[in-house]
Coordinates of C-alpha atoms in Angstrom, one line a residue:
Chain A
Q1 CA 28.2 -4.3 -126.3
A2 CA 30.2 -2.6 -123.6
V3 CA 33.3 -1.0 -125.1
L4 CA 34.6 0.6 -121.9
T5 CA 36.5 -1.8 -119.7
Q6 CA 36.4 -1.8 -115.9
P7 CA 37.9 -4.2 -113.3
P8 CA 35.2 -6.7 -112.3
S9 CA 35.7 -6.0 -108.6
V10 CA 37.7 -3.9 -106.1
S11 CA 37.6 -4.0 -102.3
G12 CA 38.8 -2.1 -99.4
A13 CA 38.4 -1.7 -95.6
P14 CA 36.3 1.1 -94.2
G15 CA 38.2 4.4 -94.4
Q16 CA 40.5 3.3 -97.2
T17 CA 40.6 4.7 -100.7
V18 CA 39.7 2.6 -103.7
T19 CA 40.0 3.5 -107.4
I20 CA 38.1 2.2 -110.3
S21 CA 39.5 2.5 -113.8
C22 CA 37.6 2.8 -117.1
T23 CA 39.5 2.1 -120.2
G24 CA 38.2 3.2 -123.6
S25 CA 39.6 4.0 -127.0
S26 CA 40.1 6.8 -129.6
S27 CA 36.4 6.6 -130.6
N28 CA 35.1 7.4 -127.1
I29 CA 37.1 8.7 -124.1
G30 CA 40.2 9.3 -126.2
A31 CA 38.1 11.5 -128.7
G32 CA 37.4 13.9 -125.8
Y33 CA 33.9 12.8 -124.9
D34 CA 32.8 13.3 -121.4
V35 CA 32.8 10.4 -118.9
H36 CA 30.1 10.0 -116.4
W37 CA 29.9 7.6 -113.4
Y38 CA 26.9 5.8 -111.9
Q39 CA 26.4 4.0 -108.6
Q40 CA 23.9 1.1 -108.5
L41 CA 22.9 -0.2 -105.1
P42 CA 21.4 -3.7 -105.1
G43 CA 17.9 -3.8 -106.5
T44 CA 17.8 -0.1 -107.4
A45 CA 18.1 2.1 -110.4
P46 CA 21.5 3.6 -111.2
K47 CA 22.3 7.0 -109.7
L48 CA 24.4 9.7 -111.3
L49 CA 27.6 10.0 -109.2
I50 CA 30.0 12.1 -111.4
Y51 CA 29.2 14.0 -114.6
G52 CA 31.5 15.6 -117.1
N53 CA 34.6 13.7 -115.9
T54 CA 35.0 15.5 -112.6
N55 CA 31.7 17.1 -111.4
R56 CA 29.5 15.9 -108.6
P57 CA 25.7 16.5 -108.6
S58 CA 24.3 18.1 -105.6
G59 CA 24.1 15.7 -102.7
V60 CA 27.0 13.5 -103.7
P61 CA 29.7 13.4 -101.0
D62 CA 33.0 14.9 -101.9
R63 CA 34.5 11.5 -101.0
F64 CA 33.7 10.6 -104.6
S65 CA 36.0 12.1 -107.3
G66 CA 36.6 11.6 -111.0
S67 CA 39.4 12.1 -113.4
K68 CA 40.2 11.6 -117.0
S69 CA 43.4 11.2 -119.0
G70 CA 43.9 10.1 -122.6
T71 CA 41.7 7.1 -123.3
S72 CA 41.0 6.3 -119.6
A73 CA 39.0 7.7 -116.7
S74 CA 39.0 6.9 -113.0
L75 CA 36.7 7.1 -110.1
A76 CA 38.1 7.3 -106.6
I77 CA 36.2 6.7 -103.4
A78 CA 38.1 8.1 -100.4
G79 CA 37.3 7.1 -96.8
L80 CA 35.3 4.1 -97.9
H81 CA 31.9 3.7 -96.1
T82 CA 29.9 0.4 -95.8
E83 CA 27.1 2.1 -97.7
D84 CA 29.4 2.5 -100.7
E85 CA 29.2 -1.2 -101.4
A86 CA 27.6 -1.2 -104.8
D87 CA 28.2 -1.6 -108.6
Y88 CA 29.8 1.3 -110.4
Y89 CA 29.6 2.0 -114.1
C90 CA 31.4 4.5 -116.3
Q91 CA 29.6 5.8 -119.4
S92 CA 30.6 7.9 -122.4
F93 CA 29.7 8.7 -126.0
D94 CA 31.1 6.6 -128.9
S95 CA 31.5 7.9 -132.4
G96 CA 32.8 4.7 -133.9
L97 CA 29.8 2.5 -133.5
N98 CA 26.1 3.0 -134.3
V99 CA 25.4 2.9 -130.6
Y100 CA 26.0 6.5 -129.5
Y101 CA 26.3 5.9 -125.8
V102 CA 28.3 3.2 -124.1
F103 CA 28.6 1.9 -120.6
G104 CA 31.6 0.3 -118.9
T105 CA 31.5 -3.4 -117.9
G106 CA 30.8 -2.5 -114.3
T107 CA 32.8 -2.8 -111.1
K108 CA 31.6 -4.3 -107.8
V109 CA 32.9 -2.5 -104.8
T110 CA 33.1 -4.6 -101.7
V111 CA 33.7 -3.0 -98.3
L112 CA 35.6 -5.6 -96.2
Chain B
Q1 CA 12.5 17.9 -109.1
V2 CA 12.4 15.6 -112.2
Q3 CA 10.7 12.3 -111.7
L4 CA 10.3 9.4 -114.1
V5 CA 7.7 6.8 -113.3
Q6 CA 7.6 3.6 -115.3
S7 CA 4.8 1.1 -115.8
G8 CA 4.7 -2.2 -113.9
A9 CA 6.3 -5.6 -114.4
E10 CA 5.3 -7.7 -117.4
V11 CA 5.4 -11.4 -118.1
K12 CA 5.2 -12.3 -121.8
K13 CA 5.3 -15.3 -124.0
P14 CA 8.1 -15.8 -126.5
G15 CA 7.2 -14.1 -129.8
S16 CA 4.9 -11.6 -128.3
S17 CA 5.4 -7.9 -127.7
V18 CA 5.7 -5.6 -124.7
K19 CA 5.3 -1.9 -124.3
V20 CA 6.7 0.0 -121.3
S21 CA 5.9 3.5 -120.5
C22 CA 7.9 6.2 -118.7
K23 CA 6.0 9.3 -117.5
A24 CA 8.1 12.4 -116.8
S25 CA 7.2 15.1 -114.3
G26 CA 9.0 18.2 -113.1
V27 CA 10.8 18.7 -116.4
T28 CA 11.1 22.5 -117.1
S29 CA 12.6 22.3 -120.6
S30 CA 10.6 21.1 -123.5
S31 CA 13.6 19.7 -125.4
Y32 CA 14.7 17.0 -123.0
T33 CA 15.9 13.5 -124.1
I34 CA 14.7 10.2 -122.8
T35 CA 17.0 7.2 -123.1
W36 CA 16.2 3.5 -122.6
V37 CA 18.7 1.2 -120.9
R38 CA 18.5 -2.5 -120.4
Q39 CA 20.0 -4.7 -117.7
A40 CA 19.8 -8.4 -118.0
P41 CA 19.9 -10.6 -114.9
G42 CA 23.3 -10.2 -113.2
Q43 CA 24.7 -8.2 -116.1
G44 CA 25.7 -4.6 -116.8
L45 CA 23.9 -1.7 -118.3
E46 CA 23.2 -1.5 -122.1
W47 CA 22.1 1.6 -124.0
M48 CA 19.2 0.8 -126.3
G49 CA 18.1 4.1 -127.8
R50 CA 16.8 7.6 -127.1
I51 CA 14.1 10.1 -128.2
I52 CA 13.5 13.8 -127.8
P53 CA 9.8 13.9 -127.2
I54 CA 9.2 17.3 -128.7
L55 CA 10.8 16.1 -132.0
G56 CA 9.6 12.6 -131.9
V57 CA 12.6 11.2 -133.8
P58 CA 14.3 8.2 -132.1
D59 CA 17.8 6.9 -132.4
Y60 CA 18.6 3.2 -131.8
A61 CA 21.7 1.2 -130.9
Q62 CA 22.4 -1.0 -134.0
Q63 CA 21.8 -4.2 -132.2
F64 CA 18.3 -3.1 -131.3
Q65 CA 17.2 -1.8 -134.7
G66 CA 14.3 -3.7 -136.1
R67 CA 12.6 -5.2 -132.9
F68 CA 12.7 -2.1 -130.8
T69 CA 10.6 1.0 -131.1
I70 CA 10.7 4.2 -129.1
T71 CA 7.8 6.7 -129.2
A72 CA 6.7 9.6 -127.2
D73 CA 3.5 11.6 -126.4
E74 CA 4.6 15.1 -125.7
S75 CA 1.1 16.1 -124.5
T76 CA 1.4 13.6 -121.6
S77 CA 5.2 13.8 -121.1
T78 CA 5.3 10.1 -121.6
A79 CA 7.8 8.0 -123.5
Y80 CA 7.3 4.4 -124.6
M81 CA 9.5 1.6 -125.6
E82 CA 8.1 -1.4 -127.4
L83 CA 10.0 -4.6 -128.0
S84 CA 8.6 -7.2 -130.4
S85 CA 9.3 -10.8 -131.2
L86 CA 10.3 -11.4 -127.6
R87 CA 12.9 -14.0 -126.8
S88 CA 14.0 -15.4 -123.5
D89 CA 17.2 -13.4 -123.6
D90 CA 15.0 -10.2 -123.6
T91 CA 14.3 -11.0 -119.9
A92 CA 15.7 -7.9 -118.2
V93 CA 15.0 -4.8 -116.2
Y94 CA 14.3 -1.9 -118.6
Y95 CA 15.1 1.7 -117.4
C96 CA 14.3 5.0 -118.8
A97 CA 16.5 8.0 -117.9
R98 CA 16.7 11.6 -118.8
S99 CA 19.8 13.2 -120.4
G100 CA 20.7 16.3 -118.4
I101 CA 23.8 18.4 -118.0
M102 CA 26.6 17.3 -120.3
A103 CA 24.3 14.5 -121.6
A104 CA 24.7 12.6 -118.4
F105 CA 21.7 10.5 -117.4
D106 CA 20.7 12.5 -114.3
F107 CA 17.3 11.1 -113.5
W108 CA 16.2 7.5 -113.8
G109 CA 12.9 5.6 -113.7
Q110 CA 12.5 2.9 -111.1
G111 CA 12.9 0.2 -113.8
T112 CA 10.4 -2.3 -115.3
Q113 CA 11.0 -6.0 -115.0
V114 CA 10.1 -7.8 -118.3
T115 CA 10.1 -11.6 -118.1
V116 CA 9.8 -13.7 -121.2
S117 CA 8.8 -17.2 -120.5
S118 CA 6.7 -19.9 -122.0

């Protein structure tokens, strides 16, 4: 059902910067709908990381940043920490399918 | 602080039904939305449907229409999701989440494991 495409995995050494892409289409990201990002640590519920493309909820470190352009969005993690090892999902609204909300395929971030 | 607490794990036989609850606390607005998300083993997140408890009218993802029912009891701030005619591929963790600012899912329940096995 996922209509937002993410790379299956990205990796980096502690302190490095990694970027996760989220590619959509004209019925979701390209239509101007907001993109949100979630972090899911193993065995836990997802946690909101970025909302409205670029905004961080209270308590989320400023190492995490989001951007959006055209039909894509990106999440950057600067100064990678070992505790950032998790699955990350983008999410948006879709007007082309009777599904309303769509998630990305998910990206596993590995800290080397 | 908003908190969503879900009911416990379930083991069900194929063809039966399961009903999972999600009790909200700390919600200051009466017009909040509760969404249900499914995560099959080793898979990603899948949006199933939503309900605004004060209105009681649900929306469903097309692939879940027919077997999936969302209800809510506003008096107890509890939302429910019921899945009928269970199949083995319904085995998953089911999460409830609240839609907050800009419709992002800002608070999540702890998840409920539903296992369908004969």
